[in-house]
mmCIF file with all atom_site columns, C-alpha atoms in Angstrom:
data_model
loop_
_atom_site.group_PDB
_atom_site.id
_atom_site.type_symbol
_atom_site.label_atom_id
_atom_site.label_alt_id
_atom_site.label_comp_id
_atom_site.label_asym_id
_atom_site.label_entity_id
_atom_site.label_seq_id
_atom_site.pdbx_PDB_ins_code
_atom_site.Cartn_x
_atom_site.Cartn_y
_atom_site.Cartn_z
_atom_site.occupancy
_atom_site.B_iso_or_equiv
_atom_site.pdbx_formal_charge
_atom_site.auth_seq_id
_atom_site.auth_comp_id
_atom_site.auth_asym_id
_atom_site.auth_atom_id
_atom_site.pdbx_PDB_model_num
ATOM 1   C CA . UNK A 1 1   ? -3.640  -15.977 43.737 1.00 62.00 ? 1   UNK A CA 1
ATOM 2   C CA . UNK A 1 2   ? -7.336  -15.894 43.257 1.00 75.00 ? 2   UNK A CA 1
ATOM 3   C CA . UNK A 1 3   ? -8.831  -15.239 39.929 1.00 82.00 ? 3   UNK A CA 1
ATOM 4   C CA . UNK A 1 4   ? -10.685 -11.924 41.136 1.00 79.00 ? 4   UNK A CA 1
ATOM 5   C CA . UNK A 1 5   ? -7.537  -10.138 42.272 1.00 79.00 ? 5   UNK A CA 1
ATOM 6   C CA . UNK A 1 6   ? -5.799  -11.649 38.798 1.00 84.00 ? 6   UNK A CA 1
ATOM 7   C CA . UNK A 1 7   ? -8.671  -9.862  36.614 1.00 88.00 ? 7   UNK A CA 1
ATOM 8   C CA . UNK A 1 8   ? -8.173  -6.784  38.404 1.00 88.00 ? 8   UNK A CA 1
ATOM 9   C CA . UNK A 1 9   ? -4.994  -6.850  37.865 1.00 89.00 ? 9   UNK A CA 1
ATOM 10  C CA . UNK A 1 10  ? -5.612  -7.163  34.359 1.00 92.00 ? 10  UNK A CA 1
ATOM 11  C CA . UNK A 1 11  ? -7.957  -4.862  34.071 1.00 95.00 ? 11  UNK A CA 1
ATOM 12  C CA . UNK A 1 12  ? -5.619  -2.342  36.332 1.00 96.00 ? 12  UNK A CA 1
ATOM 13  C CA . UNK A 1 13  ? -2.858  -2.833  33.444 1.00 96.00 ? 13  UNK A CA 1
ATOM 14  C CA . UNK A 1 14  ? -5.516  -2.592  30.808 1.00 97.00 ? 14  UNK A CA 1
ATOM 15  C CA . UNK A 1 15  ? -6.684  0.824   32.084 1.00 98.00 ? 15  UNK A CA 1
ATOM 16  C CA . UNK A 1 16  ? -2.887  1.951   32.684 1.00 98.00 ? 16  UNK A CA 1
ATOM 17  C CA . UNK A 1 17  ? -2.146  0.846   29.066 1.00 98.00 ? 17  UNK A CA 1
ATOM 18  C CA . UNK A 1 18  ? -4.948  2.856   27.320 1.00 98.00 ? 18  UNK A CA 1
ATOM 19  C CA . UNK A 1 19  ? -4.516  5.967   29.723 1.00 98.00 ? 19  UNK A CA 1
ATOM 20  C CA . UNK A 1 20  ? -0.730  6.351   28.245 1.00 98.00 ? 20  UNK A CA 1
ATOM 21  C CA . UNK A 1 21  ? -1.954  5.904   24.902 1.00 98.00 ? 21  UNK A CA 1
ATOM 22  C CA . UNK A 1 22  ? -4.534  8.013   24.855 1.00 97.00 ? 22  UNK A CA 1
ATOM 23  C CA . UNK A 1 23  ? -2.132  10.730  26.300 1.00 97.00 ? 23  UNK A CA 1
ATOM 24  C CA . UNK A 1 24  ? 0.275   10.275  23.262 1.00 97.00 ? 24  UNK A CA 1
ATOM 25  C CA . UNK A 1 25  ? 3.012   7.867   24.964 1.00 98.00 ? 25  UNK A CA 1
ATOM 26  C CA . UNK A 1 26  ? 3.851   4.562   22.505 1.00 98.00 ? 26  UNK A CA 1
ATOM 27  C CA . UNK A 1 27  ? 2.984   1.540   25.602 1.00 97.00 ? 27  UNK A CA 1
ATOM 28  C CA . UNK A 1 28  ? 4.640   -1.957  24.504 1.00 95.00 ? 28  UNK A CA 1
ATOM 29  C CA . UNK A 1 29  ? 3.615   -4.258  26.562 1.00 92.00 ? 29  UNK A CA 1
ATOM 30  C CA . UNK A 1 30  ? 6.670   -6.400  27.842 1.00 89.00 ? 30  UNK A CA 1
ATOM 31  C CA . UNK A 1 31  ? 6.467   -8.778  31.064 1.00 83.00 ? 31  UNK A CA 1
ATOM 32  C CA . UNK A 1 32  ? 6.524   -12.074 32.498 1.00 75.00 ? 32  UNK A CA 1
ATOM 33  C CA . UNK A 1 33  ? 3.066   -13.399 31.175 1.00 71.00 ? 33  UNK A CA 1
ATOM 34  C CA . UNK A 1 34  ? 4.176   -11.729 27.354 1.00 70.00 ? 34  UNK A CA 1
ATOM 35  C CA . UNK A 1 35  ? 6.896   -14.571 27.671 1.00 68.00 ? 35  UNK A CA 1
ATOM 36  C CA . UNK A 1 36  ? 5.872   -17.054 29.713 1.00 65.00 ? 36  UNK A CA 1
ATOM 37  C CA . UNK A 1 37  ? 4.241   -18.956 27.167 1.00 59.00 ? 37  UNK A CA 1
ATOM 38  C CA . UNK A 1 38  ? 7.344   -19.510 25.067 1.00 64.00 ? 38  UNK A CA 1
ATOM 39  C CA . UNK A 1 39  ? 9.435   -21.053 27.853 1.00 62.00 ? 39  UNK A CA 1
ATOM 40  C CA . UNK A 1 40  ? 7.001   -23.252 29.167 1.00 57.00 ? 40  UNK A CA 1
ATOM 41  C CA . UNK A 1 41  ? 8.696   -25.614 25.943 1.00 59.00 ? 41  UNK A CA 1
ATOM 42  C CA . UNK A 1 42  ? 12.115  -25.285 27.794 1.00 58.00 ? 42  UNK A CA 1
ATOM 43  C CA . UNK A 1 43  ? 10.930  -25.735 31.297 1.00 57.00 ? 43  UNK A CA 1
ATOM 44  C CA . UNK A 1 44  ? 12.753  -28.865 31.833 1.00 58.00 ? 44  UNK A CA 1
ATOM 45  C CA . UNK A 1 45  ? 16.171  -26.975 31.346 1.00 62.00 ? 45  UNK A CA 1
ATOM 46  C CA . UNK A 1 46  ? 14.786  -23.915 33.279 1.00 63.00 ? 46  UNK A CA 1
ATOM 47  C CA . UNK A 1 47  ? 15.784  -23.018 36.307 1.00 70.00 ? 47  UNK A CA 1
ATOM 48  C CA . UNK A 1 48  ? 13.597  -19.718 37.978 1.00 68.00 ? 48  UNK A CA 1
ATOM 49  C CA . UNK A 1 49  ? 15.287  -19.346 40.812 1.00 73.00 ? 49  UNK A CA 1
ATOM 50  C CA . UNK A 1 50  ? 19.019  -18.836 38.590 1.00 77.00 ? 50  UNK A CA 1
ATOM 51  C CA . UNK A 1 51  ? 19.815  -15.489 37.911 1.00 78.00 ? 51  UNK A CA 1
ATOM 52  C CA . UNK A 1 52  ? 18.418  -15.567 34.856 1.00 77.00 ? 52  UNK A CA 1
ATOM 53  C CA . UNK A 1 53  ? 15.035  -17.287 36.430 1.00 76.00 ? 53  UNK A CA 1
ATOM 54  C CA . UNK A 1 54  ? 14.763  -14.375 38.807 1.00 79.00 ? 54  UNK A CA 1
ATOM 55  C CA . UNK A 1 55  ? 15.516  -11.866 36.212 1.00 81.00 ? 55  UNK A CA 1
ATOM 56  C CA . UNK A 1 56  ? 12.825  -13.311 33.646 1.00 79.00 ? 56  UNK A CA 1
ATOM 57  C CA . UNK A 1 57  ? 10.202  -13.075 36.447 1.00 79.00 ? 57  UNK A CA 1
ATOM 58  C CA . UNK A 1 58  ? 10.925  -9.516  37.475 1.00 86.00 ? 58  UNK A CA 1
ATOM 59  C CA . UNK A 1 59  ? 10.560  -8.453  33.684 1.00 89.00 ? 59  UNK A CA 1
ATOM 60  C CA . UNK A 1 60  ? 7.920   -5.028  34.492 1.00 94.00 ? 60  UNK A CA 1
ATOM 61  C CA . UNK A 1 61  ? 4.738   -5.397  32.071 1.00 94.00 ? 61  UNK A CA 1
ATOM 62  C CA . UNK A 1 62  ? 5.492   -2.011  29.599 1.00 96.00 ? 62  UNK A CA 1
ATOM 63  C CA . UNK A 1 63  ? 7.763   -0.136  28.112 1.00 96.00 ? 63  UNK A CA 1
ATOM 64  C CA . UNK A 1 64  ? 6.585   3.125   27.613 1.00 98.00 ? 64  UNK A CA 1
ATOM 65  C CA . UNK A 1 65  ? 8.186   5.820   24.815 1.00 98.00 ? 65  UNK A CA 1
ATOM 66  C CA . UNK A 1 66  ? 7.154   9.089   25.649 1.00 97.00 ? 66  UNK A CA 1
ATOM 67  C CA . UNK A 1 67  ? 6.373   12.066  23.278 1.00 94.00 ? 67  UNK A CA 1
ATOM 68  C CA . UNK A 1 68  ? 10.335  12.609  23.405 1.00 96.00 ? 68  UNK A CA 1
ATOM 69  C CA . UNK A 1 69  ? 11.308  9.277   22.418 1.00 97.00 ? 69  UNK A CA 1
ATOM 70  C CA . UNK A 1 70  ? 12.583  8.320   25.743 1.00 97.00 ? 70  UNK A CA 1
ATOM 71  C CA . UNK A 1 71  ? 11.753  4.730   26.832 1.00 97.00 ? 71  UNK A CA 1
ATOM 72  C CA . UNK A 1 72  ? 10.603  3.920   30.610 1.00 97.00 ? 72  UNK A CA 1
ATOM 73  C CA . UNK A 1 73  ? 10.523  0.058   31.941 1.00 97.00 ? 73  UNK A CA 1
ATOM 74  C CA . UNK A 1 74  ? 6.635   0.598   34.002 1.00 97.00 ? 74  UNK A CA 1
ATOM 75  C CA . UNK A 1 75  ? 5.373   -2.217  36.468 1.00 96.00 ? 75  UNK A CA 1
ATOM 76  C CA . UNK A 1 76  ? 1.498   -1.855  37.139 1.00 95.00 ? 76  UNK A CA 1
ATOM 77  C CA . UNK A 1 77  ? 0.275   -3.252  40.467 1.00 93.00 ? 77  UNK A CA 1
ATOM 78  C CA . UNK A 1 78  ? -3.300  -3.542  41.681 1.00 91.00 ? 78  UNK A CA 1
ATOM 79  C CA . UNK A 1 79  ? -3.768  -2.894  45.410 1.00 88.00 ? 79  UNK A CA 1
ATOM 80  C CA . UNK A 1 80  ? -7.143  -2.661  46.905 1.00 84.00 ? 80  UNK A CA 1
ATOM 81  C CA . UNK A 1 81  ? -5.886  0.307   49.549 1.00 85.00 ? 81  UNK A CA 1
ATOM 82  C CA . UNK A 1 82  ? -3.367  2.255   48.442 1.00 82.00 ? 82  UNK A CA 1
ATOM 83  C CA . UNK A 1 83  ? -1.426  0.692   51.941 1.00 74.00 ? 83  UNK A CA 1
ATOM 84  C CA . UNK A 1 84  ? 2.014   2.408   52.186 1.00 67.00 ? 84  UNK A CA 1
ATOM 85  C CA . UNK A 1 85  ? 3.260   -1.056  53.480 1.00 67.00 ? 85  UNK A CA 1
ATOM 86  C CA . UNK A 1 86  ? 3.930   -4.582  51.549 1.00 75.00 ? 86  UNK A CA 1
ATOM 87  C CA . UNK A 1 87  ? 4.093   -8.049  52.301 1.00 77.00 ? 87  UNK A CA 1
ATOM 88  C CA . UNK A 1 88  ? 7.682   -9.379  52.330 1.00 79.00 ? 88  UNK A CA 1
ATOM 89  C CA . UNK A 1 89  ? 7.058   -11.301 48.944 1.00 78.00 ? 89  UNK A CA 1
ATOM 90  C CA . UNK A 1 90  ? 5.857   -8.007  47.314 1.00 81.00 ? 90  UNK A CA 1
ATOM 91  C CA . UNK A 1 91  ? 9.228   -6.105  48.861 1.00 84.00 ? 91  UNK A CA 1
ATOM 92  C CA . UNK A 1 92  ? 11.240  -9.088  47.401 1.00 85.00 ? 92  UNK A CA 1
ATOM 93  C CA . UNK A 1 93  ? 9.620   -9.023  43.870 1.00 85.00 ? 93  UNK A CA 1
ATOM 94  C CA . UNK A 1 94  ? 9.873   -4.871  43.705 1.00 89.00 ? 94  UNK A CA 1
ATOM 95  C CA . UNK A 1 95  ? 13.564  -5.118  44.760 1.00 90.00 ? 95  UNK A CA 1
ATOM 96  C CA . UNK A 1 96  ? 14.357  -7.549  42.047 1.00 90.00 ? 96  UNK A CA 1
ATOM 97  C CA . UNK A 1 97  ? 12.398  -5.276  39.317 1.00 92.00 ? 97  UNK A CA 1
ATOM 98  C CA . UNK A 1 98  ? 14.466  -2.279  40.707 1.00 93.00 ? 98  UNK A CA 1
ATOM 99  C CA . UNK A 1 99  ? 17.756  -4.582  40.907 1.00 92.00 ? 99  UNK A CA 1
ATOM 100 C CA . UNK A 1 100 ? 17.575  -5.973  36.917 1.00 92.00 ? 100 UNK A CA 1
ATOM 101 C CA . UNK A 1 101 ? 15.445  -3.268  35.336 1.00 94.00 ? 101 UNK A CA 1
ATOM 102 C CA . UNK A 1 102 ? 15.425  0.083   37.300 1.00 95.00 ? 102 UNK A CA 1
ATOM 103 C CA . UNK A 1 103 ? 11.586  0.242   36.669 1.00 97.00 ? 103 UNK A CA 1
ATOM 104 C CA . UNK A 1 104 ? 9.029   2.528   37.678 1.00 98.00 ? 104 UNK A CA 1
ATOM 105 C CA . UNK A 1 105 ? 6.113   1.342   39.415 1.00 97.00 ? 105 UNK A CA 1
ATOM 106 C CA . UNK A 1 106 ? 2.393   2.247   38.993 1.00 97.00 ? 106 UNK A CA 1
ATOM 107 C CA . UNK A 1 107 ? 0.059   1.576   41.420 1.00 95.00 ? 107 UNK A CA 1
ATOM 108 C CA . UNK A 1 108 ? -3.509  1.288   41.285 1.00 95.00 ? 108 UNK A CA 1
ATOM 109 C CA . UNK A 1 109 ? -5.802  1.363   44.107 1.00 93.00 ? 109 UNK A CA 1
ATOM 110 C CA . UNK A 1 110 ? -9.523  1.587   44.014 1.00 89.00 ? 110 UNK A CA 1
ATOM 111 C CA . UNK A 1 111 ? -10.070 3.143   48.165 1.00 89.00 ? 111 UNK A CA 1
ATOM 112 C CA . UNK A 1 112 ? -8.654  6.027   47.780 1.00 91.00 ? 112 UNK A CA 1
ATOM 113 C CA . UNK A 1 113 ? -8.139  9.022   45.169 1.00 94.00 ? 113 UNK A CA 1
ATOM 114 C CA . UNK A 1 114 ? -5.593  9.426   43.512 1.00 96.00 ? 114 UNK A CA 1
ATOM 115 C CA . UNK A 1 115 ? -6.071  6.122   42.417 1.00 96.00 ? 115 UNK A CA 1
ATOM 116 C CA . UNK A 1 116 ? -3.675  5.897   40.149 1.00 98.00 ? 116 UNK A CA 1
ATOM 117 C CA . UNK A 1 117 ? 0.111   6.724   41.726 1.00 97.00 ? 117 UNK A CA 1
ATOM 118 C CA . UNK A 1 118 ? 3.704   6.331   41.105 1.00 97.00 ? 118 UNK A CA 1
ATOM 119 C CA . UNK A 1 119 ? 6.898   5.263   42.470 1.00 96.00 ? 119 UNK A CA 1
ATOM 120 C CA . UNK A 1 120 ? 11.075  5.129   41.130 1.00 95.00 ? 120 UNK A CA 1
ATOM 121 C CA . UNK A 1 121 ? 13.621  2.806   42.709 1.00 94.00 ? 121 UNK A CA 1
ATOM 122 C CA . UNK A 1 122 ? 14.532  2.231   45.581 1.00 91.00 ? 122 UNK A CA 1
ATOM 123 C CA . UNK A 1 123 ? 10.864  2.222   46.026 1.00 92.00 ? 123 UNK A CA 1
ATOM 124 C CA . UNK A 1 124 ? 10.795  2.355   49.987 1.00 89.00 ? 124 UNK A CA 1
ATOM 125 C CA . UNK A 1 125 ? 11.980  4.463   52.751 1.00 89.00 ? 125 UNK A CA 1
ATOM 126 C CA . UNK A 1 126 ? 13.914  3.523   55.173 1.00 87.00 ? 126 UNK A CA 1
ATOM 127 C CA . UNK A 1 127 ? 11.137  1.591   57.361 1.00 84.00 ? 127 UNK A CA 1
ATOM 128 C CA . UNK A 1 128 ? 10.092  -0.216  53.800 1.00 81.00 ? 128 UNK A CA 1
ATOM 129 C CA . UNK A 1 129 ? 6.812   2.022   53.186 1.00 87.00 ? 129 UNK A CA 1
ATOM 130 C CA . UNK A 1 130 ? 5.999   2.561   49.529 1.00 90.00 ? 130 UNK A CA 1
ATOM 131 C CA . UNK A 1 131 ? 7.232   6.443   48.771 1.00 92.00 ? 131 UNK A CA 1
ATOM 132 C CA . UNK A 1 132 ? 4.699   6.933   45.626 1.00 95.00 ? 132 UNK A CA 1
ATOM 133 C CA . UNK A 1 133 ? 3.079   9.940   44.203 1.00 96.00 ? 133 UNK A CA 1
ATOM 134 C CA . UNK A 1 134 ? 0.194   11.028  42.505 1.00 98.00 ? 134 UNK A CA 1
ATOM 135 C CA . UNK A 1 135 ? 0.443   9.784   38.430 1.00 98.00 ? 135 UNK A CA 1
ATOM 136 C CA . UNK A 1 136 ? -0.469  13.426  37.251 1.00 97.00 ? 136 UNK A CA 1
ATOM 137 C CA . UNK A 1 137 ? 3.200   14.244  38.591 1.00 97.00 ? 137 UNK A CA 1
ATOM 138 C CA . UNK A 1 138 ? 4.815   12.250  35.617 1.00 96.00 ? 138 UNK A CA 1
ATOM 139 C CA . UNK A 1 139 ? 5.813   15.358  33.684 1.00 95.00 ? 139 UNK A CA 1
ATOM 140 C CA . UNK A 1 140 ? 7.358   13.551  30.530 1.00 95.00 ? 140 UNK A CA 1
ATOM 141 C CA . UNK A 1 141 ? 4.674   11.412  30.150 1.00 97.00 ? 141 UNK A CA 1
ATOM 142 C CA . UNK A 1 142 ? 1.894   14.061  29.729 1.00 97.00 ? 142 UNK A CA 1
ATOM 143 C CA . UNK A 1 143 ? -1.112  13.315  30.928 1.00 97.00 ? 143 UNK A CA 1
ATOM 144 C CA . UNK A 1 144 ? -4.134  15.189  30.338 1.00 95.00 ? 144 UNK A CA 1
ATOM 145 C CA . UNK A 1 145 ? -6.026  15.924  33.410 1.00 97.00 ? 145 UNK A CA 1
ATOM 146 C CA . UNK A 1 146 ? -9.327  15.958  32.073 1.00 97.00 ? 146 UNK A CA 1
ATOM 147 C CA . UNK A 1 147 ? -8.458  12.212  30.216 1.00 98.00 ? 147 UNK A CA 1
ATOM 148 C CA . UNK A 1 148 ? -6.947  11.204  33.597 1.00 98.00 ? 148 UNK A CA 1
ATOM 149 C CA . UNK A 1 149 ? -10.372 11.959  35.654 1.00 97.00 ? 149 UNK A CA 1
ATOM 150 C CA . UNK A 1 150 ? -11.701 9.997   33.265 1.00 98.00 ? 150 UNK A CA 1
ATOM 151 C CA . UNK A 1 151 ? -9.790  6.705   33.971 1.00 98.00 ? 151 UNK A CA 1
ATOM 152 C CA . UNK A 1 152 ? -10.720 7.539   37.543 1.00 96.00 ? 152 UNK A CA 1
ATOM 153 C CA . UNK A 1 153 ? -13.983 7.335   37.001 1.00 95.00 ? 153 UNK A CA 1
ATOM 154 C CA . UNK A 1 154 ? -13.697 3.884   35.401 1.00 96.00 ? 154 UNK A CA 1
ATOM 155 C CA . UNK A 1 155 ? -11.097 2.681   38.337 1.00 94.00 ? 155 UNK A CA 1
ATOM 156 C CA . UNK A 1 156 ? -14.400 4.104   40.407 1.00 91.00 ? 156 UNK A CA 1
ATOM 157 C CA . UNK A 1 157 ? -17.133 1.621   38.107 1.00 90.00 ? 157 UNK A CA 1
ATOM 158 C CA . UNK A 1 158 ? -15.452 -1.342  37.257 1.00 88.00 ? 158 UNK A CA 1
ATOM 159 C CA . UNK A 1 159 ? -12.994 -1.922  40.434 1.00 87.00 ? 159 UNK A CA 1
ATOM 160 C CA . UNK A 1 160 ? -14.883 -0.834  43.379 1.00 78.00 ? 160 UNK A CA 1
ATOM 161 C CA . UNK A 1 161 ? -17.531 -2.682  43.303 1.00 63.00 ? 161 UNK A CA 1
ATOM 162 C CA . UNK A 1 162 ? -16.307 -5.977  44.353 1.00 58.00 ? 162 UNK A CA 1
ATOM 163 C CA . UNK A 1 163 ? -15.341 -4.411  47.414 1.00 53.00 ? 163 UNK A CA 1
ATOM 164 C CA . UNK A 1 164 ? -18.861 -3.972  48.669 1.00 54.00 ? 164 UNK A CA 1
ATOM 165 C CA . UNK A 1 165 ? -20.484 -7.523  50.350 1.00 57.00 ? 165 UNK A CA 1
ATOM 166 C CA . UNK A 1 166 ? -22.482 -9.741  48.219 1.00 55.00 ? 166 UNK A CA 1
ATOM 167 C CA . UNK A 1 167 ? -26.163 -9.799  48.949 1.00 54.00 ? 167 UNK A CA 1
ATOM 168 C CA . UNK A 1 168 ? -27.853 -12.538 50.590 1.00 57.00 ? 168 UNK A CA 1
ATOM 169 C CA . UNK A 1 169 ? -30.516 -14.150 47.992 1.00 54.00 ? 169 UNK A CA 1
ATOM 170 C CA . UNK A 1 170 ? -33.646 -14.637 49.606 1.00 50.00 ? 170 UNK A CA 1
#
């Protein structure tokens, strides 16, 4: 993975984070990376390709609490396009987060609006495209429209960018 797509991703789970907060929702954040750190010490004895190995790595990156109390498992991806279709690793690693954790899935694109979109197991249709919706649509998690345009807008400045050539120095 290259270190550009990693800080977007970052920064796409950054942005996700504050957007729930900001709309009232308690966001813990959870994941892989939260607890990767910890069993580097036991990776001798640790086996990631066990059950439990696969399970760790599939851990989504939030738990989110809504207004009601009610707590959601949320994985945030960063996709350049918001393509409909996945690379066999990605279908793999979704189908394990569905499998162990029944998560939802946010996806963040900077091509196309919405950028920010949504998607509950089984993930795919039948011919393995992403079925996802617009974000907005998450009734229990009540988002604001006019504070949801505004996380657009930074998807817009601080993701796009990278997507236009670099300049020849003269």
């Amino acid at each position: 993975m290259n270190p550009e797509s990693m800080l977007k991703g970052r920064m796409a789970e950054t942005l996700f984070e504050e957007l729930m907060r900001q709309s009232g929702n308690i966001v813990y954040r959870f994941g892989y990376e939260a607890i990767v750190q910890n069993l580097t010490q036991l990776e001798e004895k640790f086996d990631r390709y066990s059950e439990v190995g696969e399970r760790i790595r599939a851990i989504p990156d939030f738990i989110v609490i809504d207004r009601k109390g009610k707590p959601e498992f949320v994985e945030v991806k960063f996709r350049w396009k918001p393509d409909n279709e996945l690379h066999a690793d990605s279908i793999k690693i979704l189908e394990h987060v569905a499998k162990y954790w029944n998560a939802k899935v946010v996806f963040i694109n900077c091509w196309e609006q919405p950028y920010f979109r949504i998607c509950e197991p089984p993930y795919f249709n039948s011919n393995k495209k992403i079925v996802a919706r617009p974000l907005l649509e998450e009734k229990e998690w009540k988002i604001d429209k006019r504070l949801y345009d505004e996380y657009e807008e930074l998807v817009h400045k601080y993701l796009t960018p990278t997507l236009i050539p670099s300049r020849n120095k003269n």
